[in-house]
mmCIF file of C-alpha atoms and ligand atoms in Angstrom:
data_model
loop_
_atom_site.group_PDB
_atom_site.id
_atom_site.type_symbol
_atom_site.label_atom_id
_atom_site.label_comp_id
_atom_site.label_asym_id
_atom_site.label_seq_id
_atom_site.Cartn_x
_atom_site.Cartn_y
_atom_site.Cartn_z
ATOM 1 C CA MET A 1 0.000 0.000 0.000
ATOM 2 C CA LEU A 2 1.231 3.533 -0.790
ATOM 3 C CA CYS A 3 0.536 6.416 1.562
ATOM 4 C CA VAL A 4 0.544 10.182 1.052
ATOM 5 C CA ASN A 5 -0.053 12.642 3.865
ATOM 6 C CA VAL A 6 -1.873 15.946 3.518
ATOM 7 C CA GLU A 7 -0.096 18.232 6.001
ATOM 8 C CA LEU A 8 -2.548 20.690 7.514
ATOM 9 C CA LYS A 9 -1.436 20.741 11.166
ATOM 10 C CA GLU A 10 -4.231 19.343 13.385
ATOM 11 C CA ARG A 11 -6.337 18.658 10.270
ATOM 12 C CA SER A 12 -3.678 16.542 8.543
ATOM 13 C CA TYR A 13 -4.851 13.226 7.086
ATOM 14 C CA PRO A 14 -3.561 10.162 5.259
ATOM 15 C CA ILE A 15 -4.395 9.043 1.730
ATOM 16 C CA SER A 16 -4.000 5.260 1.362
ATOM 17 C CA ILE A 17 -3.625 3.809 -2.123
ATOM 18 C CA GLY A 18 -3.713 0.099 -2.843
ATOM 19 C CA GLU A 19 -5.545 -2.905 -4.275
ATOM 20 C CA GLY A 20 -8.371 -4.415 -2.229
ATOM 21 C CA LEU A 21 -8.451 -1.728 0.477
ATOM 22 C CA LEU A 22 -12.262 -1.850 0.662
ATOM 23 C CA GLN A 23 -12.025 -5.318 2.236
ATOM 24 C CA ASP A 24 -9.120 -4.410 4.510
ATOM 25 C CA ALA A 25 -10.391 -3.369 7.966
ATOM 26 C CA SER A 26 -7.041 -1.823 8.861
ATOM 27 C CA SER A 27 -7.364 0.843 6.154
ATOM 28 C CA TYR A 28 -10.394 2.425 7.896
ATOM 29 C CA PRO A 29 -9.687 4.778 10.835
ATOM 30 C CA LEU A 30 -12.751 3.426 12.671
ATOM 31 C CA LYS A 31 -13.320 1.350 15.802
ATOM 32 C CA SER A 32 -15.965 -0.862 17.332
ATOM 33 C CA GLY A 33 -19.060 1.131 18.338
ATOM 34 C CA ASP A 34 -18.542 3.928 15.784
ATOM 35 C CA LYS A 35 -21.692 5.035 13.969
ATOM 36 C CA VAL A 36 -21.319 5.435 10.207
ATOM 37 C CA MET A 37 -23.484 6.786 7.367
ATOM 38 C CA ILE A 38 -22.323 5.722 3.906
ATOM 39 C CA VAL A 39 -23.383 8.067 1.095
ATOM 40 C CA SER A 40 -23.342 6.536 -2.381
ATOM 41 C CA ASN A 41 -25.469 6.172 -5.515
ATOM 42 C CA PRO A 42 -27.210 3.094 -6.986
ATOM 43 C CA THR A 43 -24.485 2.532 -9.638
ATOM 44 C CA VAL A 44 -21.544 2.479 -7.230
ATOM 45 C CA ALA A 45 -23.550 0.818 -4.467
ATOM 46 C CA SER A 46 -24.368 -2.125 -6.744
ATOM 47 C CA TYR A 47 -20.637 -2.880 -6.978
ATOM 48 C CA TYR A 48 -19.159 -1.855 -3.639
ATOM 49 C CA LEU A 49 -21.658 -0.979 -0.899
ATOM 50 C CA GLU A 50 -22.005 -4.482 0.531
ATOM 51 C CA THR A 51 -18.209 -4.979 0.584
ATOM 52 C CA VAL A 52 -17.707 -1.768 2.571
ATOM 53 C CA ARG A 53 -20.657 -2.518 4.852
ATOM 54 C CA LYS A 54 -19.293 -5.992 5.574
ATOM 55 C CA THR A 55 -15.811 -4.705 6.437
ATOM 56 C CA LEU A 56 -17.213 -2.012 8.740
ATOM 57 C CA THR A 57 -19.503 -4.498 10.429
ATOM 58 C CA THR A 58 -16.489 -6.743 11.060
ATOM 59 C CA ILE A 59 -14.823 -3.777 12.791
ATOM 60 C CA GLY A 60 -17.959 -3.448 14.940
ATOM 61 C CA CYS A 61 -19.355 -0.215 13.505
ATOM 62 C CA SER A 62 -23.081 0.376 13.190
ATOM 63 C CA VAL A 63 -23.667 1.137 9.522
ATOM 64 C CA GLU A 64 -26.456 2.910 7.678
ATOM 65 C CA SER A 65 -26.487 4.076 4.080
ATOM 66 C CA VAL A 66 -28.248 6.593 1.889
ATOM 67 C CA LEU A 67 -28.266 6.484 -1.913
ATOM 68 C CA LEU A 68 -28.517 9.688 -3.952
ATOM 69 C CA PRO A 69 -29.651 9.598 -7.578
ATOM 70 C CA ASP A 70 -26.653 9.236 -9.928
ATOM 71 C CA GLY A 71 -25.412 12.227 -11.895
ATOM 72 C CA GLU A 72 -24.159 15.802 -11.877
ATOM 73 C CA LYS A 73 -27.722 17.082 -12.197
ATOM 74 C CA TYR A 74 -28.416 15.662 -8.727
ATOM 75 C CA LYS A 75 -25.543 17.536 -7.104
ATOM 76 C CA THR A 76 -28.154 19.707 -5.431
ATOM 77 C CA LEU A 77 -29.512 21.007 -2.157
ATOM 78 C CA GLU A 78 -32.281 18.382 -2.506
ATOM 79 C CA SER A 79 -29.700 15.563 -2.468
ATOM 80 C CA LEU A 80 -27.952 17.189 0.468
ATOM 81 C CA ASN A 81 -31.260 17.165 2.304
ATOM 82 C CA LEU A 82 -31.684 13.433 1.617
ATOM 83 C CA ILE A 83 -28.465 12.890 3.583
ATOM 84 C CA PHE A 84 -29.607 15.097 6.474
ATOM 85 C CA THR A 85 -32.944 13.272 6.582
ATOM 86 C CA ALA A 86 -31.244 9.871 6.720
ATOM 87 C CA LEU A 87 -28.896 11.057 9.484
ATOM 88 C CA LEU A 88 -31.741 12.489 11.568
ATOM 89 C CA LYS A 89 -34.043 9.499 11.041
ATOM 90 C CA HIS A 90 -31.338 7.177 12.301
ATOM 91 C CA ASN A 91 -30.409 9.443 15.234
ATOM 92 C CA HIS A 92 -26.870 10.233 14.142
ATOM 93 C CA GLY A 93 -25.232 12.692 16.509
ATOM 94 C CA ARG A 94 -22.069 14.764 16.367
ATOM 95 C CA ASP A 95 -19.963 11.646 16.850
ATOM 96 C CA THR A 96 -21.094 10.119 13.555
ATOM 97 C CA THR A 97 -18.844 9.555 10.542
ATOM 98 C CA ILE A 98 -20.017 10.204 6.985
ATOM 99 C CA ILE A 99 -18.341 8.094 4.305
ATOM 100 C CA ALA A 100 -18.506 9.141 0.643
ATOM 101 C CA LEU A 101 -18.411 6.048 -1.575
ATOM 102 C CA GLY A 102 -18.389 7.144 -5.220
ATOM 103 C CA GLY A 103 -17.042 9.670 -7.703
ATOM 104 C CA GLY A 104 -16.600 13.412 -7.394
ATOM 105 C CA VAL A 105 -20.326 14.125 -7.268
ATOM 106 C CA ILE A 106 -20.905 11.902 -4.239
ATOM 107 C CA GLY A 107 -17.683 13.141 -2.601
ATOM 108 C CA ASP A 108 -18.604 16.802 -3.021
ATOM 109 C CA VAL A 109 -22.192 16.426 -1.719
ATOM 110 C CA ALA A 110 -21.325 14.066 1.146
ATOM 111 C CA GLY A 111 -18.427 16.342 2.105
ATOM 112 C CA PHE A 112 -20.714 19.360 2.318
ATOM 113 C CA ALA A 113 -23.160 17.306 4.395
ATOM 114 C CA ALA A 114 -20.286 16.422 6.756
ATOM 115 C CA ALA A 115 -19.227 20.086 6.942
ATOM 116 C CA SER A 116 -22.692 21.265 7.895
ATOM 117 C CA TYR A 117 -24.501 18.427 9.755
ATOM 118 C CA GLN A 118 -24.618 19.547 13.384
ATOM 119 C CA ARG A 119 -21.871 22.072 12.439
ATOM 120 C CA GLY A 120 -19.433 19.416 11.311
ATOM 121 C CA VAL A 121 -18.907 15.661 11.689
ATOM 122 C CA ARG A 122 -16.112 13.288 10.754
ATOM 123 C CA PHE A 123 -15.750 12.547 7.042
ATOM 124 C CA ILE A 124 -14.000 9.772 5.105
ATOM 125 C CA GLN A 125 -13.597 9.727 1.316
ATOM 126 C CA ILE A 126 -13.633 6.448 -0.632
ATOM 127 C CA PRO A 127 -13.282 7.729 -4.219
ATOM 128 C CA THR A 128 -14.176 5.259 -6.979
ATOM 129 C CA THR A 129 -13.491 7.234 -10.188
ATOM 130 C CA LEU A 130 -9.999 8.121 -11.385
ATOM 131 C CA LEU A 131 -10.929 11.811 -11.297
ATOM 132 C CA ALA A 132 -12.009 11.524 -7.672
ATOM 133 C CA GLN A 133 -8.932 9.468 -6.736
ATOM 134 C CA VAL A 134 -6.445 11.986 -8.155
ATOM 135 C CA ASP A 135 -8.325 15.195 -7.532
ATOM 136 C CA SER A 136 -11.716 15.733 -5.929
ATOM 137 C CA SER A 137 -11.319 13.524 -2.832
ATOM 138 C CA VAL A 138 -8.173 15.402 -1.793
ATOM 139 C CA GLY A 139 -8.044 18.989 -0.595
ATOM 140 C CA GLY A 140 -11.393 19.579 1.074
ATOM 141 C CA LYS A 141 -13.432 21.395 -1.565
ATOM 142 C CA THR A 142 -17.077 20.394 -1.060
ATOM 143 C CA ALA A 143 -20.114 21.824 -2.827
ATOM 144 C CA VAL A 144 -23.482 21.462 -4.456
ATOM 145 C CA ASN A 145 -24.635 23.234 -7.605
ATOM 146 C CA HIS A 146 -27.221 25.993 -7.778
ATOM 147 C CA GLU A 147 -29.411 26.367 -10.864
ATOM 148 C CA LEU A 148 -27.530 29.614 -11.523
ATOM 149 C CA GLY A 149 -24.043 28.137 -11.192
ATOM 150 C CA LYS A 150 -21.892 25.061 -10.610
ATOM 151 C CA ASN A 151 -20.352 24.460 -7.148
ATOM 152 C CA MET A 152 -21.799 27.747 -5.917
ATOM 153 C CA ILE A 153 -22.749 26.562 -2.423
ATOM 154 C CA GLY A 154 -20.128 24.752 -0.401
ATOM 155 C CA ALA A 155 -17.341 24.790 2.144
ATOM 156 C CA PHE A 156 -13.691 23.934 2.558
ATOM 157 C CA TYR A 157 -13.870 20.852 4.786
ATOM 158 C CA GLN A 158 -11.062 18.322 4.938
ATOM 159 C CA PRO A 159 -11.746 14.591 5.282
ATOM 160 C CA SER A 160 -10.004 12.676 8.070
ATOM 161 C CA ALA A 161 -8.883 9.958 5.645
ATOM 162 C CA VAL A 162 -8.968 9.103 1.939
ATOM 163 C CA ILE A 163 -9.047 5.398 1.053
ATOM 164 C CA ILE A 164 -8.275 4.647 -2.594
ATOM 165 C CA ASP A 165 -8.890 1.081 -3.752
ATOM 166 C CA THR A 166 -7.455 1.045 -7.276
ATOM 167 C CA LEU A 167 -9.377 -2.143 -8.154
ATOM 168 C CA THR A 168 -12.603 -0.107 -8.203
ATOM 169 C CA LEU A 169 -11.416 1.374 -11.505
ATOM 170 C CA ASN A 170 -12.005 -1.997 -13.185
ATOM 171 C CA THR A 171 -15.754 -1.345 -13.266
ATOM 172 C CA LEU A 172 -15.498 2.312 -14.299
ATOM 173 C CA PRO A 173 -16.632 3.017 -17.902
ATOM 174 C CA LYS A 174 -13.596 3.594 -20.152
ATOM 175 C CA ARG A 175 -14.757 7.078 -21.080
ATOM 176 C CA GLU A 176 -14.709 8.029 -17.378
ATOM 177 C CA VAL A 177 -11.206 6.537 -16.986
ATOM 178 C CA ASN A 178 -9.978 8.657 -19.890
ATOM 179 C CA ALA A 179 -11.627 11.770 -18.445
ATOM 180 C CA GLY A 180 -9.719 11.146 -15.200
ATOM 181 C CA LEU A 181 -6.489 10.923 -17.196
ATOM 182 C CA ALA A 182 -7.004 14.543 -18.301
ATOM 183 C CA GLU A 183 -6.567 15.604 -14.659
ATOM 184 C CA VAL A 184 -3.567 13.279 -14.325
ATOM 185 C CA ILE A 185 -1.890 14.890 -17.351
ATOM 186 C CA LYS A 186 -2.736 18.282 -15.850
ATOM 187 C CA TYR A 187 -0.518 17.616 -12.811
ATOM 188 C CA GLY A 188 2.561 16.873 -14.883
ATOM 189 C CA THR A 189 1.886 19.812 -17.173
ATOM 190 C CA ILE A 190 1.501 22.420 -14.438
ATOM 191 C CA LEU A 191 4.009 21.401 -11.797
ATOM 192 C CA ASP A 192 6.103 18.328 -12.494
ATOM 193 C CA TYR A 193 8.057 17.895 -15.735
ATOM 194 C CA PRO A 194 9.607 14.533 -14.682
ATOM 195 C CA PHE A 195 6.071 13.242 -14.082
ATOM 196 C CA PHE A 196 5.060 14.560 -17.545
ATOM 197 C CA GLU A 197 7.903 12.509 -19.014
ATOM 198 C CA TRP A 198 6.853 9.494 -16.924
ATOM 199 C CA LEU A 199 3.345 9.851 -18.383
ATOM 200 C CA GLU A 200 4.725 9.915 -21.920
ATOM 201 C CA ALA A 201 6.380 6.577 -21.165
ATOM 202 C CA HIS A 202 3.457 4.979 -19.279
ATOM 203 C CA ILE A 203 0.178 6.442 -20.578
ATOM 204 C CA ASP A 204 -0.747 3.248 -22.482
ATOM 205 C CA GLU A 205 -0.411 1.229 -19.257
ATOM 206 C CA LEU A 206 -2.720 3.668 -17.481
ATOM 207 C CA VAL A 207 -5.299 3.442 -20.262
ATOM 208 C CA ALA A 208 -5.092 -0.371 -19.932
ATOM 209 C CA LEU A 209 -5.533 -0.065 -16.122
ATOM 210 C CA ASN A 210 -2.204 -1.657 -15.241
ATOM 211 C CA GLN A 211 -2.389 -1.740 -11.438
ATOM 212 C CA GLU A 212 1.279 -0.989 -10.703
ATOM 213 C CA SER A 213 1.307 2.050 -12.999
ATOM 214 C CA LEU A 214 -2.032 3.242 -11.638
ATOM 215 C CA LYS A 215 -0.881 3.070 -8.017
ATOM 216 C CA TYR A 216 2.317 5.006 -8.745
ATOM 217 C CA CYS A 217 0.441 7.562 -10.832
ATOM 218 C CA ILE A 218 -2.375 8.135 -8.320
ATOM 219 C CA ALA A 219 0.124 8.494 -5.458
ATOM 220 C CA ARG A 220 2.164 11.022 -7.469
ATOM 221 C CA CYS A 221 -0.936 13.081 -8.324
ATOM 222 C CA CYS A 222 -2.137 12.999 -4.700
ATOM 223 C CA GLN A 223 1.325 14.103 -3.515
ATOM 224 C CA ILE A 224 1.359 17.046 -5.934
ATOM 225 C CA LYS A 225 -2.145 18.061 -4.866
ATOM 226 C CA ALA A 226 -1.323 17.557 -1.165
ATOM 227 C CA ASP A 227 1.691 19.874 -1.504
ATOM 228 C CA VAL A 228 -0.374 22.561 -3.223
ATOM 229 C CA VAL A 229 -3.193 22.303 -0.657
ATOM 230 C CA ALA A 230 -0.716 22.452 2.252
ATOM 231 C CA ARG A 231 0.651 25.723 0.791
ATOM 232 C CA ASP A 232 -2.695 27.269 -0.118
ATOM 233 C CA GLU A 233 -5.715 25.490 1.337
ATOM 234 C CA THR A 234 -8.331 28.102 0.417
ATOM 235 C CA GLU A 235 -7.059 29.092 -3.058
ATOM 236 C CA LYS A 236 -5.564 32.498 -2.359
ATOM 237 C CA GLY A 237 -2.635 31.726 -4.678
ATOM 238 C CA ASP A 238 -1.000 28.541 -5.986
ATOM 239 C CA ARG A 239 -4.085 26.340 -5.750
ATOM 240 C CA ALA A 240 -5.478 28.181 -8.774
ATOM 241 C CA LEU A 241 -2.800 26.428 -10.857
ATOM 242 C CA LEU A 242 -4.830 23.221 -10.512
ATOM 243 C CA ASN A 243 -7.327 24.879 -12.842
ATOM 244 C CA LEU A 244 -5.248 24.605 -16.032
ATOM 245 C CA GLY A 245 -7.673 24.420 -18.953
ATOM 246 C CA HIS A 246 -10.671 24.721 -16.656
ATOM 247 C CA THR A 247 -11.750 28.246 -17.674
ATOM 248 C CA PHE A 248 -11.947 27.219 -21.351
ATOM 249 C CA GLY A 249 -13.295 23.803 -20.302
ATOM 250 C CA HIS A 250 -16.130 25.219 -18.197
ATOM 251 C CA ALA A 251 -17.157 27.301 -21.227
ATOM 252 C CA ILE A 252 -17.466 24.058 -23.226
ATOM 253 C CA GLU A 253 -19.402 22.277 -20.463
ATOM 254 C CA THR A 254 -21.780 25.196 -19.976
ATOM 255 C CA HIS A 255 -22.299 25.857 -23.688
ATOM 256 C CA LEU A 256 -22.996 22.217 -24.564
ATOM 257 C CA GLY A 257 -25.046 21.594 -21.402
ATOM 258 C CA TYR A 258 -23.679 19.557 -18.496
ATOM 259 C CA GLY A 259 -23.248 15.876 -19.252
ATOM 260 C CA ASN A 260 -22.685 16.112 -23.013
ATOM 261 C CA TRP A 261 -18.927 16.372 -22.669
ATOM 262 C CA LEU A 262 -17.329 14.990 -19.519
ATOM 263 C CA HIS A 263 -15.402 17.466 -17.386
ATOM 264 C CA GLY A 264 -12.055 15.792 -18.216
ATOM 265 C CA GLU A 265 -12.777 15.943 -21.958
ATOM 266 C CA ALA A 266 -13.457 19.662 -21.719
ATOM 267 C CA VAL A 267 -10.323 20.147 -19.591
ATOM 268 C CA ALA A 268 -8.201 18.387 -22.238
ATOM 269 C CA VAL A 269 -9.352 20.806 -24.954
ATOM 270 C CA GLY A 270 -9.113 23.731 -22.527
ATOM 271 C CA SER A 271 -5.520 22.761 -21.714
ATOM 272 C CA MET A 272 -4.706 22.716 -25.438
ATOM 273 C CA MET A 273 -6.126 26.257 -25.685
ATOM 274 C CA ALA A 274 -4.010 27.387 -22.721
ATOM 275 C CA ALA A 275 -0.984 25.757 -24.385
ATOM 276 C CA ALA A 276 -1.740 27.475 -27.711
ATOM 277 C CA LEU A 277 -1.962 30.802 -25.880
ATOM 278 C CA SER A 278 1.330 30.105 -24.088
ATOM 279 C CA GLU A 279 2.910 29.438 -27.478
ATOM 280 C CA LEU A 280 1.518 32.717 -28.847
ATOM 281 C CA LEU A 281 3.080 34.468 -25.843
ATOM 282 C CA GLY A 282 6.440 32.926 -26.730
ATOM 283 C CA ASP A 283 6.732 30.598 -23.718
ATOM 284 C CA LEU A 284 5.964 27.142 -25.172
ATOM 285 C CA SER A 285 7.507 25.825 -28.368
ATOM 286 C CA VAL A 286 5.520 24.211 -31.195
ATOM 287 C CA GLU A 287 7.091 20.897 -30.101
ATOM 288 C CA ASP A 288 5.892 21.357 -26.489
ATOM 289 C CA VAL A 289 2.334 21.911 -27.697
ATOM 290 C CA ALA A 290 2.573 18.847 -29.958
ATOM 291 C CA ARG A 291 3.803 16.707 -27.024
ATOM 292 C CA LEU A 292 0.837 17.743 -24.894
ATOM 293 C CA GLU A 293 -1.587 17.088 -27.751
ATOM 294 C CA LYS A 294 -0.108 13.642 -28.336
ATOM 295 C CA LEU A 295 -0.429 12.714 -24.668
ATOM 296 C CA PHE A 296 -4.117 13.682 -24.562
ATOM 297 C CA ALA A 297 -4.739 11.847 -27.844
ATOM 298 C CA ARG A 298 -3.090 8.678 -26.501
ATOM 299 C CA ALA A 299 -5.489 8.885 -23.551
ATOM 300 C CA ASN A 300 -8.355 8.974 -26.094
ATOM 301 C CA LEU A 301 -9.202 12.537 -25.175
ATOM 302 C CA PRO A 302 -10.354 15.280 -27.572
ATOM 303 C CA THR A 303 -7.892 18.073 -28.383
ATOM 304 C CA VAL A 304 -10.039 20.361 -30.534
ATOM 305 C CA SER A 305 -13.119 22.428 -29.782
ATOM 306 C CA PRO A 306 -16.527 20.693 -30.169
ATOM 307 C CA ASP A 307 -18.160 21.108 -33.612
ATOM 308 C CA ALA A 308 -21.176 22.736 -31.999
ATOM 309 C CA MET A 309 -19.109 25.647 -30.665
ATOM 310 C CA GLN A 310 -17.738 28.706 -32.429
ATOM 311 C CA PRO A 311 -14.581 30.465 -31.143
ATOM 312 C CA GLU A 312 -16.700 33.532 -30.298
ATOM 313 C CA ASP A 313 -18.902 31.419 -28.001
ATOM 314 C CA TYR A 314 -16.142 31.024 -25.406
ATOM 315 C CA LEU A 315 -15.443 34.470 -23.981
ATOM 316 C CA PRO A 316 -18.919 35.290 -22.607
ATOM 317 C CA HIS A 317 -18.804 32.048 -20.578
ATOM 318 C CA MET A 318 -15.179 32.574 -19.571
ATOM 319 C CA MET A 319 -15.904 36.035 -18.147
ATOM 320 C CA ARG A 320 -18.127 34.352 -15.514
ATOM 321 C CA ASP A 321 -15.212 32.269 -14.212
ATOM 322 C CA LYS A 322 -14.523 32.425 -10.452
ATOM 323 C CA LYS A 323 -10.977 33.649 -11.227
ATOM 324 C CA VAL A 324 -12.207 36.809 -13.019
ATOM 325 C CA LEU A 325 -11.259 39.826 -10.888
ATOM 326 C CA ALA A 326 -12.567 43.355 -11.517
ATOM 327 C CA GLY A 327 -13.771 42.279 -14.977
ATOM 328 C CA LYS A 328 -10.325 40.972 -15.942
ATOM 329 C CA LEU A 329 -9.771 37.464 -17.235
ATOM 330 C CA ARG A 330 -7.166 35.491 -15.240
ATOM 331 C CA LEU A 331 -5.944 32.312 -16.898
ATOM 332 C CA VAL A 332 -3.594 29.514 -15.932
ATOM 333 C CA LEU A 333 -0.877 29.451 -18.593
ATOM 334 C CA LEU A 334 2.456 27.690 -19.053
ATOM 335 C CA LYS A 335 5.981 29.079 -18.888
ATOM 336 C CA SER A 336 7.154 25.614 -19.927
ATOM 337 C CA LEU A 337 5.906 22.033 -19.639
ATOM 338 C CA GLY A 338 5.856 21.471 -15.859
ATOM 339 C CA GLN A 339 5.678 25.153 -14.923
ATOM 340 C CA ALA A 340 2.358 26.982 -14.782
ATOM 341 C CA TYR A 341 1.460 30.484 -13.630
ATOM 342 C CA VAL A 342 -1.641 32.653 -13.361
ATOM 343 C CA ALA A 343 -1.704 35.339 -16.046
ATOM 344 C CA ALA A 344 -3.594 38.482 -15.083
ATOM 345 C CA ASP A 345 -5.550 40.360 -17.742
ATOM 346 C CA THR A 346 -4.631 38.377 -20.872
ATOM 347 C CA ASP A 347 -5.444 40.176 -24.123
ATOM 348 C CA LYS A 348 -8.843 38.926 -25.322
ATOM 349 C CA GLU A 349 -7.887 38.991 -29.037
ATOM 350 C CA LEU A 350 -4.950 36.701 -28.274
ATOM 351 C CA VAL A 351 -7.246 34.390 -26.307
ATOM 352 C CA LEU A 352 -9.550 34.233 -29.319
ATOM 353 C CA THR A 353 -6.623 33.429 -31.617
ATOM 354 C CA ALA A 354 -5.606 30.562 -29.311
ATOM 355 C CA ILE A 355 -9.172 29.221 -29.318
ATOM 356 C CA ARG A 356 -9.263 29.403 -33.134
ATOM 357 C CA ARG A 357 -6.050 27.355 -33.281
ATOM 358 C CA CYS A 358 -7.855 24.577 -31.429
ATOM 359 C CA THR A 359 -10.898 24.625 -33.686
ATOM 360 C CA GLN A 360 -11.469 21.793 -36.196
ATOM 361 C CA CYS A 361 -11.722 23.924 -39.325
ATOM 362 C CA ASP A 362 -8.829 26.291 -38.491
HETATM 363 P P1 LIG B 401 -19.229 11.218 -11.101
HETATM 364 O O1 LIG B 401 -19.118 11.282 -9.641
HETATM 365 O O2 LIG B 401 -20.493 11.681 -11.722
HETATM 366 O O3 LIG B 401 -18.930 9.727 -11.571
HETATM 367 C C1 LIG B 401 -18.995 9.403 -12.935
HETATM 368 C C2 LIG B 401 -19.896 8.186 -13.190
HETATM 369 O O4 LIG B 401 -19.195 7.006 -12.822
HETATM 370 C C3 LIG B 401 -21.180 8.173 -12.379
HETATM 371 O O5 LIG B 401 -22.219 7.660 -13.158
HETATM 372 C C4 LIG B 401 -20.853 7.212 -11.249
HETATM 373 O O6 LIG B 401 -22.000 6.590 -10.691
HETATM 374 C C5 LIG B 401 -19.982 6.206 -11.949
HETATM 375 N N1 LIG B 401 -19.036 5.475 -11.108
HETATM 376 C C6 LIG B 401 -18.273 5.975 -10.101
HETATM 377 N N2 LIG B 401 -17.399 5.050 -9.686
HETATM 378 C C7 LIG B 401 -17.614 3.944 -10.427
HETATM 379 C C8 LIG B 401 -17.013 2.668 -10.469
HETATM 380 N N3 LIG B 401 -15.949 2.373 -9.735
HETATM 381 N N4 LIG B 401 -17.506 1.747 -11.344
HETATM 382 C C9 LIG B 401 -18.548 2.072 -12.156
HETATM 383 N N5 LIG B 401 -19.136 3.272 -12.186
HETATM 384 C C10 LIG B 401 -18.682 4.200 -11.326
HETATM 385 O O7 LIG B 401 -18.051 12.043 -11.817
HETATM 386 P P2 LIG B 401 -16.542 12.354 -11.406
HETATM 387 O O8 LIG B 401 -15.865 12.614 -12.676
HETATM 388 O O9 LIG B 401 -16.005 11.365 -10.473
HETATM 389 O O10 LIG B 401 -16.684 13.704 -10.587
HETATM 390 C C11 LIG B 401 -17.126 14.892 -11.183
HETATM 391 C C12 LIG B 401 -17.520 15.856 -10.079
HETATM 392 O O11 LIG B 401 -16.349 16.128 -9.296
HETATM 393 C C13 LIG B 401 -18.027 17.197 -10.558
HETATM 394 O O12 LIG B 401 -19.203 17.502 -9.867
HETATM 395 C C14 LIG B 401 -16.926 18.187 -10.189
HETATM 396 O O13 LIG B 401 -17.427 19.467 -9.870
HETATM 397 C C15 LIG B 401 -16.331 17.509 -8.983
HETATM 398 N N6 LIG B 401 -14.927 17.883 -8.728
HETATM 399 C C16 LIG B 401 -14.626 18.295 -7.482
HETATM 400 C C17 LIG B 401 -13.316 18.643 -7.167
HETATM 401 C C18 LIG B 401 -12.981 19.025 -5.771
HETATM 402 O O14 LIG B 401 -11.836 19.451 -5.531
HETATM 403 N N7 LIG B 401 -13.864 18.860 -4.844
HETATM 404 C C19 LIG B 401 -12.317 18.542 -8.140
HETATM 405 C C20 LIG B 401 -12.657 18.106 -9.412
HETATM 406 C C21 LIG B 401 -13.985 17.776 -9.692
HETATM 407 N N1 LIG B 402 -9.709 20.676 -8.424
HETATM 408 C C1 LIG B 402 -9.139 21.918 -8.041
HETATM 409 C C2 LIG B 402 -8.918 22.085 -6.587
HETATM 410 O O1 LIG B 402 -9.144 21.199 -5.797
HETATM 411 O O2 LIG B 402 -8.496 23.119 -6.186
#
């Protein structure tokens, strides 16, 4: 088993990464008599709920569960309320532990429930998508969507442990695996050139779900994220770097309607746009951009704008990004592969030129 620690003083916590951890009682920081509420959805529950329940029962925990409907469109206050209702019905007090068993949607909603139920209860993440294992389960961002905006209601609330069983990826649809790889590639691109090179050598193994490569890769991504979060927990500075490609990507997701393109697919194209812009600014070479494009393509990810979107469609969406300050666009760009920075007030014409470069018919 590999272990990464998120260092946040008294709120520090371990991330355990290994095969078969769901069945391993020693990977859960729980003891006999603990009360637990597992939050999941019917898809994930059909594969893994009984395994987790059985392990926790062996420890001597009393276990209840609540299933939320599956999908981003259910990342809502209504789903949050389903969790509160289940907790209250079963008399869970402040000493309860909420466990998120699922992808980023379940993790974000269950985390916000843990942050707010009786002003905060213990929280454990068991992420089951690659995206959740390398990104959303680590770092304490929790949220639900509002009809007027994604992730608009939430809290920073760290889990007390993250348990990553890499075997759960065997049941994940391939398209979701690939979408998770977009976030993996992001880490190497923004902060870790040696990891970028490692990905160039091992991306095919990751696509094929080779367990050894996956464990190394997930641990590396978690370590990079843990370091960033330890430096800047509430995104006053460096944490924004984790959003490479996200401002362009959110424009794609919003324009096409949530669910048409997966988040990771939109981030891949968005990262290509950020790379094109970095090339226009003289920081990346043509070869650097081609290397990034090849890596995304080998992970079966798109690298050009969707057909249904015109270059001019992007900017109105991008101006609503959380990073916009005083009406000025702030974008994560690249000084080189492995070195990102936040660019304040990038020229909009140049942004448009970069978007055009990543458009099919350009
Ligand atoms: P998701 O949670 O919707 O999961 C994708 C699909 O895979 C779902 O249908 C789910 O039921 C299914 N699934 C999950 N695990 C499975 C498994 N092992 N086998 C079979 N099917 C499985 O999507 P996601 O990509 O994991 O997460 C996206 C969400 O994460 C978004 O809401 C996004 O805002 C959030 N997010 C949060 C952070 C953060 O820091 N908190 C970071 C990135 C993304
Ligand atoms: N996924 C970006 C962050 O956690 O900050």
